[in-house]
Amino acid sequence: MKSVLSERKTLHPQNVERRELPAAAGQAVRELAREISTTLDATLGEADAARTLTHPALIEQIDARVAELPREVRQAVRPPATAHGATIVSRLPVTDKEFGPTPPSWREAARWSGEPATRANSLQFDLVMLLLARSAGEPFGWQGQQGGRLVNNIVPAAGHEHEQSGASSKTLLSPHTEDAFHPERAHLLMLGCLRNPGLVGTTVSSVRRVELSAEQRGLLSTPVLPILPDVSYGGGYEKCSATPIPTLWSAAGPDEQTLRYDPAYTPLDDAAPEFRAAYARLTAELERVCVTAALAPGEVLLVDNDVTVHGRVPFTARYDGTDRWLKRVNIRLPERQRRTAEADENSYGQRIVAPFRSAGTLPIERGTHEWDVVPNDRGTLEHS
């Protein structure tokens, strides 16, 4: 896909909201993660704790101790407060050498985090991400993605350079809503940077900054097409009975506009010409308002997944242990409500892993059906 996004420089934009953790608050997060890691190692062994990060003892530790963090931590990870729908949180203490080389795949990254003799700090940073995410809301994962882990590793993988997945490098990762196909998609996406020597940029584009006519907004607010699961969930979904969903939705006008957008997995050829034209206009507008954040180690990018699409500029991976390495967590905000109609959508059999959910909240699985879906190893990748 040709896009002006690939031509943008990977520098921090001045107009994206920035928040700084006080030094003491950042250090408190690291220290609490270290203490929890030590406790888990003594009771479980780090391999068990690190496998999916869902062990009840780990969840209990996070829930019991997250309130010990300074109030500045919760303030820093609240949802983005500007129309850009994205926030960079900085000054989390991180040093390049403490994590070892960038893993060649997410599988290796997960395995290393369970080897305390050589990679203990990787597990500790997983716990840092969970503490930050729990301060913001309810972290969750996907059974069909990265083995159900609550903290995903985003690293370039050899042989996947040109795919539309987080394991790619040489191709533009097109802007998209994370897991746009699913009614239980994240409200907030958290990306934490361990390493990014080439200042590889993450692109963000907010629907609340685009310019569309009333007619275009009306067309895009009509449920015309479905969004199918991306490659990280396997294949065969084109055979499913898919529910059309609106691309845009708002109960209060453009200033409160939300979107679900993933053109690579939307069957646009099935729509009428006027809808395709409106969708193309939206795409052009998202390119026009795009800004690029090149995360540095110790920085965290928060993306409002209801407002802002994200992607990544192309880069050349070296596969020498020095490549870009991010951690990702999906977060649910219990207080945020979506369209009531989403409860009846087809979720393509994809289930979330939500150990932090309390009694009385929405069920873990909604509208799940059995389909003739072909799994494949691309489920080891991630579309982020």
GROMACS .gro file of C-alpha atoms in nm:
model
  384
    1MET     CA    1   0.000   0.000   0.000
    2LYS     CA    2   0.149   0.333  -0.104
    3SER     CA    3   0.115   0.597   0.165
    4VAL     CA    4   0.263   0.933   0.253
    5LEU     CA    5   0.317   0.788   0.600
    6SER     CA    6   0.623   0.603   0.476
    7GLU     CA    7   0.788   0.935   0.389
    8ARG     CA    8   0.749   1.096   0.731
    9LYS     CA    9   1.051   1.153   0.952
   10THR     CA   10   1.063   0.953   1.273
   11LEU     CA   11   1.081   1.239   1.522
   12HIS     CA   12   0.867   1.322   1.822
   13PRO     CA   13   0.595   1.566   1.711
   14GLN     CA   14   0.562   1.870   1.934
   15ASN     CA   15   0.183   1.856   1.931
   16VAL     CA   16   0.136   1.506   2.079
   17GLU     CA   17   0.061   1.517   2.450
   18ARG     CA   18   0.363   1.436   2.668
   19ARG     CA   19   0.371   1.341   3.034
   20GLU     CA   20   0.680   1.289   3.247
   21LEU     CA   21   0.698   1.052   3.539
   22PRO     CA   22   0.880   1.207   3.834
   23ALA     CA   23   1.209   1.024   3.884
   24ALA     CA   24   1.094   0.880   4.216
   25ALA     CA   25   0.769   0.751   4.062
   26GLY     CA   26   0.948   0.580   3.774
   27GLN     CA   27   1.192   0.420   4.013
   28ALA     CA   28   0.905   0.305   4.235
   29VAL     CA   29   0.750   0.114   3.942
   30ARG     CA   30   1.080  -0.061   3.865
   31GLU     CA   31   1.141  -0.145   4.232
   32LEU     CA   32   0.792  -0.285   4.287
   33ALA     CA   33   0.827  -0.502   3.975
   34ARG     CA   34   1.160  -0.631   4.110
   35GLU     CA   35   1.002  -0.716   4.447
   36ILE     CA   36   0.712  -0.899   4.285
   37SER     CA   37   0.952  -1.089   4.058
   38THR     CA   38   1.156  -1.198   4.361
   39THR     CA   39   0.842  -1.312   4.544
   40LEU     CA   40   0.721  -1.511   4.244
   41ASP     CA   41   1.060  -1.671   4.193
   42ALA     CA   42   1.058  -1.791   4.553
   43THR     CA   43   0.707  -1.937   4.535
   44LEU     CA   44   0.661  -2.045   4.171
   45GLY     CA   45   0.984  -2.026   3.979
   46GLU     CA   46   1.008  -1.758   3.714
   47ALA     CA   47   0.942  -1.999   3.427
   48ASP     CA   48   0.593  -2.070   3.561
   49ALA     CA   49   0.521  -1.706   3.634
   50ALA     CA   50   0.646  -1.589   3.295
   51ARG     CA   51   0.469  -1.845   3.077
   52THR     CA   52   0.158  -1.636   3.008
   53LEU     CA   53   0.174  -1.390   3.303
   54THR     CA   54  -0.171  -1.515   3.409
   55HIS     CA   55  -0.076  -1.733   3.705
   56PRO     CA   56  -0.316  -1.656   3.995
   57ALA     CA   57  -0.026  -1.579   4.228
   58LEU     CA   58   0.108  -1.319   3.983
   59ILE     CA   59  -0.233  -1.161   3.931
   60GLU     CA   60  -0.285  -1.149   4.309
   61GLN     CA   61   0.049  -0.975   4.357
   62ILE     CA   62  -0.025  -0.711   4.093
   63ASP     CA   63  -0.372  -0.643   4.228
   64ALA     CA   64  -0.261  -0.637   4.592
   65ARG     CA   65   0.037  -0.407   4.543
   66VAL     CA   66  -0.045  -0.172   4.255
   67ALA     CA   67  -0.197   0.073   4.505
   68GLU     CA   68   0.149   0.113   4.660
   69LEU     CA   69   0.265   0.309   4.356
   70PRO     CA   70   0.278   0.690   4.382
   71ARG     CA   71  -0.035   0.870   4.262
   72GLU     CA   72   0.170   1.028   3.982
   73VAL     CA   73   0.185   0.688   3.811
   74ARG     CA   74  -0.193   0.662   3.778
   75GLN     CA   75  -0.210   1.022   3.660
   76ALA     CA   76   0.053   0.958   3.394
   77VAL     CA   77  -0.124   0.657   3.241
   78ARG     CA   78  -0.476   0.799   3.230
   79PRO     CA   79  -0.629   0.801   2.878
   80PRO     CA   80  -0.497   1.063   2.631
   81ALA     CA   81  -0.650   1.403   2.696
   82THR     CA   82  -0.616   1.574   2.356
   83ALA     CA   83  -0.776   1.533   2.012
   84HIS     CA   84  -0.466   1.343   1.894
   85GLY     CA   85  -0.577   1.045   2.105
   86ALA     CA   86  -0.217   0.956   2.192
   87THR     CA   87   0.020   1.034   2.478
   88ILE     CA   88   0.390   0.970   2.536
   89VAL     CA   89   0.486   0.896   2.896
   90SER     CA   90   0.859   0.933   2.960
   91ARG     CA   91   1.127   0.886   3.226
   92LEU     CA   92   1.074   0.523   3.312
   93PRO     CA   93   1.427   0.415   3.412
   94VAL     CA   94   1.566   0.169   3.155
   95THR     CA   95   1.921   0.086   3.047
   96ASP     CA   96   2.006  -0.087   2.721
   97LYS     CA   97   2.229  -0.359   2.863
   98GLU     CA   98   1.993  -0.490   3.129
   99PHE     CA   99   1.770  -0.686   2.887
  100GLY     CA  100   2.031  -0.857   2.672
  101PRO     CA  101   2.001  -0.875   2.292
  102THR     CA  102   1.672  -0.822   2.110
  103PRO     CA  103   1.512  -1.166   2.065
  104PRO     CA  104   1.466  -1.303   1.712
  105SER     CA  105   1.095  -1.371   1.773
  106TRP     CA  106   0.822  -1.327   2.031
  107ARG     CA  107   0.858  -1.695   2.124
  108GLU     CA  108   1.223  -1.647   2.218
  109ALA     CA  109   1.136  -1.330   2.409
  110ALA     CA  110   0.874  -1.521   2.611
  111ARG     CA  111   1.115  -1.807   2.678
  112TRP     CA  112   1.394  -1.574   2.790
  113SER     CA  113   1.167  -1.401   3.040
  114GLY     CA  114   1.134  -1.739   3.216
  115GLU     CA  115   1.511  -1.791   3.249
  116PRO     CA  116   1.613  -1.595   3.561
  117ALA     CA  117   1.981  -1.673   3.528
  118THR     CA  118   2.014  -1.485   3.200
  119ARG     CA  119   1.700  -1.281   3.131
  120ALA     CA  120   1.540  -1.194   3.468
  121ASN     CA  121   1.504  -0.827   3.379
  122SER     CA  122   1.279  -0.913   3.085
  123LEU     CA  123   1.022  -1.063   3.323
  124GLN     CA  124   1.063  -0.762   3.550
  125PHE     CA  125   0.977  -0.528   3.263
  126ASP     CA  126   0.673  -0.744   3.181
  127LEU     CA  127   0.567  -0.678   3.541
  128VAL     CA  128   0.638  -0.306   3.494
  129MET     CA  129   0.401  -0.307   3.196
  130LEU     CA  130   0.134  -0.492   3.394
  131LEU     CA  131   0.165  -0.249   3.686
  132LEU     CA  132   0.129   0.048   3.451
  133ALA     CA  133  -0.159  -0.115   3.264
  134ARG     CA  134  -0.336  -0.209   3.589
  135SER     CA  135  -0.296   0.151   3.703
  136ALA     CA  136  -0.482   0.254   3.387
  137GLY     CA  137  -0.750  -0.018   3.373
  138GLU     CA  138  -0.779  -0.393   3.317
  139PRO     CA  139  -0.499  -0.561   3.115
  140PHE     CA  140  -0.600  -0.852   2.892
  141GLY     CA  141  -0.465  -1.076   2.618
  142TRP     CA  142  -0.593  -1.303   2.340
  143GLN     CA  143  -0.598  -1.681   2.349
  144GLY     CA  144  -0.509  -1.691   1.980
  145GLN     CA  145  -0.220  -1.444   1.993
  146GLN     CA  146   0.129  -1.495   2.137
  147GLY     CA  147   0.014  -1.792   2.341
  148GLY     CA  148  -0.234  -1.592   2.546
  149ARG     CA  149   0.036  -1.372   2.703
  150LEU     CA  150  -0.080  -1.053   2.874
  151VAL     CA  151   0.235  -0.867   2.765
  152ASN     CA  152   0.328  -0.913   2.399
  153ASN     CA  153   0.676  -0.867   2.254
  154ILE     CA  154   0.704  -0.668   1.932
  155VAL     CA  155   1.028  -0.753   1.747
  156PRO     CA  156   1.118  -0.790   1.379
  157ALA     CA  157   1.133  -1.153   1.262
  158ALA     CA  158   1.339  -1.281   0.969
  159GLY     CA  159   1.122  -1.397   0.681
  160HIS     CA  160   0.831  -1.171   0.772
  161GLU     CA  161   0.973  -0.839   0.651
  162HIS     CA  162   0.687  -0.761   0.411
  163GLU     CA  163   0.383  -0.879   0.610
  164GLN     CA  164   0.113  -0.664   0.765
  165SER     CA  165   0.217  -0.759   1.118
  166GLY     CA  166   0.432  -0.626   1.398
  167ALA     CA  167   0.702  -0.877   1.299
  168SER     CA  168   0.751  -0.695   0.967
  169SER     CA  169   1.011  -0.428   0.900
  170LYS     CA  170   1.066  -0.333   0.536
  171THR     CA  171   0.700  -0.257   0.465
  172LEU     CA  172   0.479   0.019   0.601
  173LEU     CA  173   0.255  -0.121   0.873
  174SER     CA  174  -0.070   0.040   0.762
  175PRO     CA  175  -0.271   0.245   1.012
  176HIS     CA  176  -0.539   0.039   1.187
  177THR     CA  177  -0.756   0.007   1.493
  178GLU     CA  178  -0.610  -0.270   1.709
  179ASP     CA  179  -0.827  -0.584   1.673
  180ALA     CA  180  -1.094  -0.378   1.496
  181PHE     CA  181  -1.293  -0.692   1.413
  182HIS     CA  182  -1.377  -0.775   1.774
  183PRO     CA  183  -1.638  -0.623   2.008
  184GLU     CA  184  -1.400  -0.676   2.303
  185ARG     CA  185  -1.107  -0.490   2.145
  186ALA     CA  186  -0.892  -0.273   2.371
  187HIS     CA  187  -1.002   0.074   2.475
  188LEU     CA  188  -0.640   0.170   2.538
  189LEU     CA  189  -0.321   0.033   2.382
  190MET     CA  190   0.008   0.062   2.572
  191LEU     CA  191   0.343   0.030   2.392
  192GLY     CA  192   0.658   0.035   2.606
  193CYS     CA  193   1.003   0.079   2.451
  194LEU     CA  194   1.306  -0.122   2.560
  195ARG     CA  195   1.519  -0.050   2.253
  196ASN     CA  196   1.486   0.160   1.937
  197PRO     CA  197   1.832   0.260   1.809
  198GLY     CA  198   1.711   0.368   1.465
  199LEU     CA  199   1.429   0.585   1.604
  200VAL     CA  200   1.175   0.377   1.412
  201GLY     CA  201   0.850   0.571   1.421
  202THR     CA  202   0.506   0.462   1.537
  203THR     CA  203   0.241   0.653   1.342
  204VAL     CA  204  -0.080   0.780   1.501
  205SER     CA  205  -0.380   0.944   1.331
  206SER     CA  206  -0.690   1.066   1.514
  207VAL     CA  207  -1.038   1.059   1.365
  208ARG     CA  208  -1.118   1.373   1.565
  209ARG     CA  209  -0.877   1.574   1.350
  210VAL     CA  210  -1.007   1.467   1.007
  211GLU     CA  211  -1.227   1.680   0.781
  212LEU     CA  212  -1.524   1.501   0.625
  213SER     CA  213  -1.848   1.626   0.478
  214ALA     CA  214  -2.177   1.549   0.651
  215GLU     CA  215  -2.262   1.313   0.365
  216GLN     CA  216  -1.933   1.126   0.402
  217ARG     CA  217  -1.980   1.093   0.777
  218GLY     CA  218  -2.331   0.965   0.718
  219LEU     CA  219  -2.213   0.698   0.474
  220LEU     CA  220  -1.932   0.584   0.703
  221SER     CA  221  -2.166   0.572   1.003
  222THR     CA  222  -2.386   0.317   0.825
  223PRO     CA  223  -2.308  -0.052   0.888
  224VAL     CA  224  -2.212  -0.160   0.534
  225LEU     CA  225  -1.909  -0.393   0.564
  226PRO     CA  226  -1.757  -0.624   0.824
  227ILE     CA  227  -1.398  -0.619   0.944
  228LEU     CA  228  -1.233  -0.961   0.941
  229PRO     CA  229  -0.962  -1.087   1.181
  230ASP     CA  230  -0.607  -1.011   1.072
  231VAL     CA  231  -0.336  -1.264   0.991
  232SER     CA  232  -0.236  -1.305   1.356
  233TYR     CA  233  -0.555  -1.507   1.410
  234GLY     CA  234  -0.516  -1.756   1.126
  235GLY     CA  235  -0.725  -1.773   0.810
  236GLY     CA  236  -1.051  -1.886   0.653
  237TYR     CA  237  -1.263  -1.604   0.794
  238GLU     CA  238  -1.392  -1.504   0.451
  239LYS     CA  239  -1.624  -1.807   0.483
  240CYS     CA  240  -1.783  -1.673   0.802
  241SER     CA  241  -2.118  -1.500   0.828
  242ALA     CA  242  -1.988  -1.156   0.920
  243THR     CA  243  -2.185  -0.870   1.071
  244PRO     CA  244  -2.153  -0.531   0.896
  245ILE     CA  245  -2.034  -0.260   1.133
  246PRO     CA  246  -2.009   0.120   1.105
  247THR     CA  247  -1.666   0.268   1.039
  248LEU     CA  248  -1.755   0.584   1.233
  249TRP     CA  249  -1.982   0.627   1.530
  250SER     CA  250  -2.072   0.921   1.751
  251ALA     CA  251  -2.358   1.007   1.982
  252ALA     CA  252  -2.255   1.372   2.008
  253GLY     CA  253  -2.097   1.494   1.683
  254PRO     CA  254  -1.743   1.502   1.534
  255ASP     CA  255  -1.575   1.607   1.860
  256GLU     CA  256  -1.680   1.273   2.010
  257GLN     CA  257  -1.626   1.068   1.692
  258THR     CA  258  -1.492   0.713   1.727
  259LEU     CA  259  -1.384   0.471   1.457
  260ARG     CA  260  -1.310   0.109   1.372
  261TYR     CA  261  -1.068   0.104   1.081
  262ASP     CA  262  -0.858  -0.170   0.923
  263PRO     CA  263  -0.868  -0.141   0.543
  264ALA     CA  264  -0.642  -0.442   0.488
  265TYR     CA  265  -0.913  -0.664   0.639
  266THR     CA  266  -1.224  -0.483   0.516
  267PRO     CA  267  -1.380  -0.622   0.192
  268LEU     CA  268  -1.415  -0.279   0.029
  269ASP     CA  269  -1.485  -0.426  -0.314
  270ASP     CA  270  -1.823  -0.541  -0.182
  271ALA     CA  271  -1.940  -0.184  -0.115
  272ALA     CA  272  -2.110   0.066  -0.344
  273PRO     CA  273  -1.893   0.328  -0.518
  274GLU     CA  274  -2.015   0.612  -0.297
  275PHE     CA  275  -1.917   0.425   0.020
  276ARG     CA  276  -1.575   0.341  -0.122
  277ALA     CA  277  -1.525   0.706  -0.210
  278ALA     CA  278  -1.611   0.816   0.144
  279TYR     CA  279  -1.376   0.549   0.285
  280ALA     CA  280  -1.098   0.669   0.054
  281ARG     CA  281  -1.153   1.024   0.176
  282LEU     CA  282  -1.123   0.905   0.536
  283THR     CA  283  -0.799   0.724   0.449
  284ALA     CA  284  -0.656   1.038   0.289
  285GLU     CA  285  -0.753   1.244   0.592
  286LEU     CA  286  -0.594   1.000   0.834
  287GLU     CA  287  -0.274   1.031   0.631
  288ARG     CA  288  -0.297   1.410   0.635
  289VAL     CA  289  -0.327   1.435   1.014
  290CYS     CA  290  -0.070   1.164   1.087
  291VAL     CA  291   0.205   1.231   1.339
  292THR     CA  292   0.497   1.001   1.417
  293ALA     CA  293   0.642   0.914   1.756
  294ALA     CA  294   0.989   0.758   1.770
  295LEU     CA  295   0.991   0.602   2.113
  296ALA     CA  296   1.313   0.599   2.314
  297PRO     CA  297   1.395   0.341   2.582
  298GLY     CA  298   1.187   0.406   2.892
  299GLU     CA  299   0.907   0.577   2.701
  300VAL     CA  300   0.551   0.446   2.682
  301LEU     CA  301   0.300   0.534   2.412
  302LEU     CA  302  -0.068   0.531   2.509
  303VAL     CA  303  -0.311   0.510   2.216
  304ASP     CA  304  -0.688   0.558   2.251
  305ASN     CA  305  -0.800   0.265   2.038
  306ASP     CA  306  -1.150   0.411   1.991
  307VAL     CA  307  -1.019   0.740   1.850
  308THR     CA  308  -0.676   0.685   1.695
  309VAL     CA  309  -0.531   0.440   1.445
  310HIS     CA  310  -0.165   0.345   1.467
  311GLY     CA  311   0.097   0.190   1.242
  312ARG     CA  312   0.475   0.188   1.188
  313VAL     CA  313   0.714   0.331   0.929
  314PRO     CA  314   0.938   0.090   0.735
  315PHE     CA  315   1.288   0.014   0.858
  316THR     CA  316   1.572  -0.228   0.786
  317ALA     CA  317   1.615  -0.490   1.056
  318ARG     CA  318   1.969  -0.608   1.134
  319TYR     CA  319   1.885  -0.927   1.328
  320ASP     CA  320   2.201  -0.879   1.534
  321GLY     CA  321   2.040  -0.831   1.876
  322THR     CA  322   2.016  -0.453   1.849
  323ASP     CA  323   1.681  -0.415   1.671
  324ARG     CA  324   1.372  -0.232   1.795
  325TRP     CA  325   1.200  -0.408   2.087
  326LEU     CA  326   0.864  -0.298   2.223
  327LYS     CA  327   0.626  -0.447   2.480
  328ARG     CA  328   0.249  -0.420   2.424
  329VAL     CA  329  -0.052  -0.449   2.655
  330ASN     CA  330  -0.422  -0.427   2.570
  331ILE     CA  331  -0.627  -0.244   2.833
  332ARG     CA  332  -0.999  -0.238   2.900
  333LEU     CA  333  -1.153   0.070   3.066
  334PRO     CA  334  -1.457  -0.058   3.261
  335GLU     CA  335  -1.616   0.286   3.276
  336ARG     CA  336  -1.617   0.330   2.898
  337GLN     CA  337  -1.924   0.212   2.710
  338ARG     CA  338  -1.947   0.127   2.342
  339ARG     CA  339  -2.242   0.087   2.107
  340THR     CA  340  -2.501  -0.149   2.254
  341ALA     CA  341  -2.525  -0.329   1.918
  342GLU     CA  342  -2.167  -0.452   1.950
  343ALA     CA  343  -2.283  -0.711   2.203
  344ASP     CA  344  -2.449  -0.903   1.917
  345GLU     CA  345  -2.151  -0.902   1.681
  346ASN     CA  346  -1.970  -1.208   1.550
  347SER     CA  347  -1.638  -1.240   1.734
  348TYR     CA  348  -1.509  -1.514   1.499
  349GLY     CA  349  -1.443  -1.754   1.786
  350GLN     CA  350  -1.168  -1.533   1.928
  351ARG     CA  351  -1.159  -1.520   2.307
  352ILE     CA  352  -0.983  -1.281   2.538
  353VAL     CA  353  -0.773  -1.372   2.841
  354ALA     CA  354  -0.890  -1.139   3.117
  355PRO     CA  355  -0.771  -1.251   3.461
  356PHE     CA  356  -0.811  -0.906   3.613
  357ARG     CA  357  -1.184  -0.884   3.546
  358SER     CA  358  -1.399  -0.860   3.855
  359ALA     CA  359  -1.742  -1.016   3.914
  360GLY     CA  360  -2.029  -0.832   3.752
  361THR     CA  361  -1.841  -0.699   3.449
  362LEU     CA  362  -1.901  -0.804   3.090
  363PRO     CA  363  -1.844  -1.173   3.016
  364ILE     CA  364  -1.510  -1.276   2.873
  365GLU     CA  365  -1.670  -1.415   2.560
  366ARG     CA  366  -1.952  -1.261   2.358
  367GLY     CA  367  -2.112  -1.391   2.040
  368THR     CA  368  -1.855  -1.669   2.001
  369HIS     CA  369  -1.927  -1.935   1.740
  370GLU     CA  370  -1.749  -2.233   1.596
  371TRP     CA  371  -1.626  -2.171   1.242
  372ASP     CA  372  -1.434  -2.361   0.980
  373VAL     CA  373  -1.122  -2.155   1.039
  374VAL     CA  374  -0.777  -2.263   0.931
  375PRO     CA  375  -0.515  -2.192   1.202
  376ASN     CA  376  -0.159  -2.129   1.097
  377ASP     CA  377   0.173  -2.023   1.244
  378ARG     CA  378   0.106  -1.661   1.152
  379GLY     CA  379  -0.086  -1.660   1.476
  380THR     CA  380   0.256  -1.618   1.635
  381LEU     CA  381   0.274  -1.266   1.493
  382GLU     CA  382   0.094  -0.952   1.593
  383HIS     CA  383  -0.080  -0.678   1.397
  384SER     CA  384   0.051  -0.377   1.582
   0.00000   0.00000   0.00000
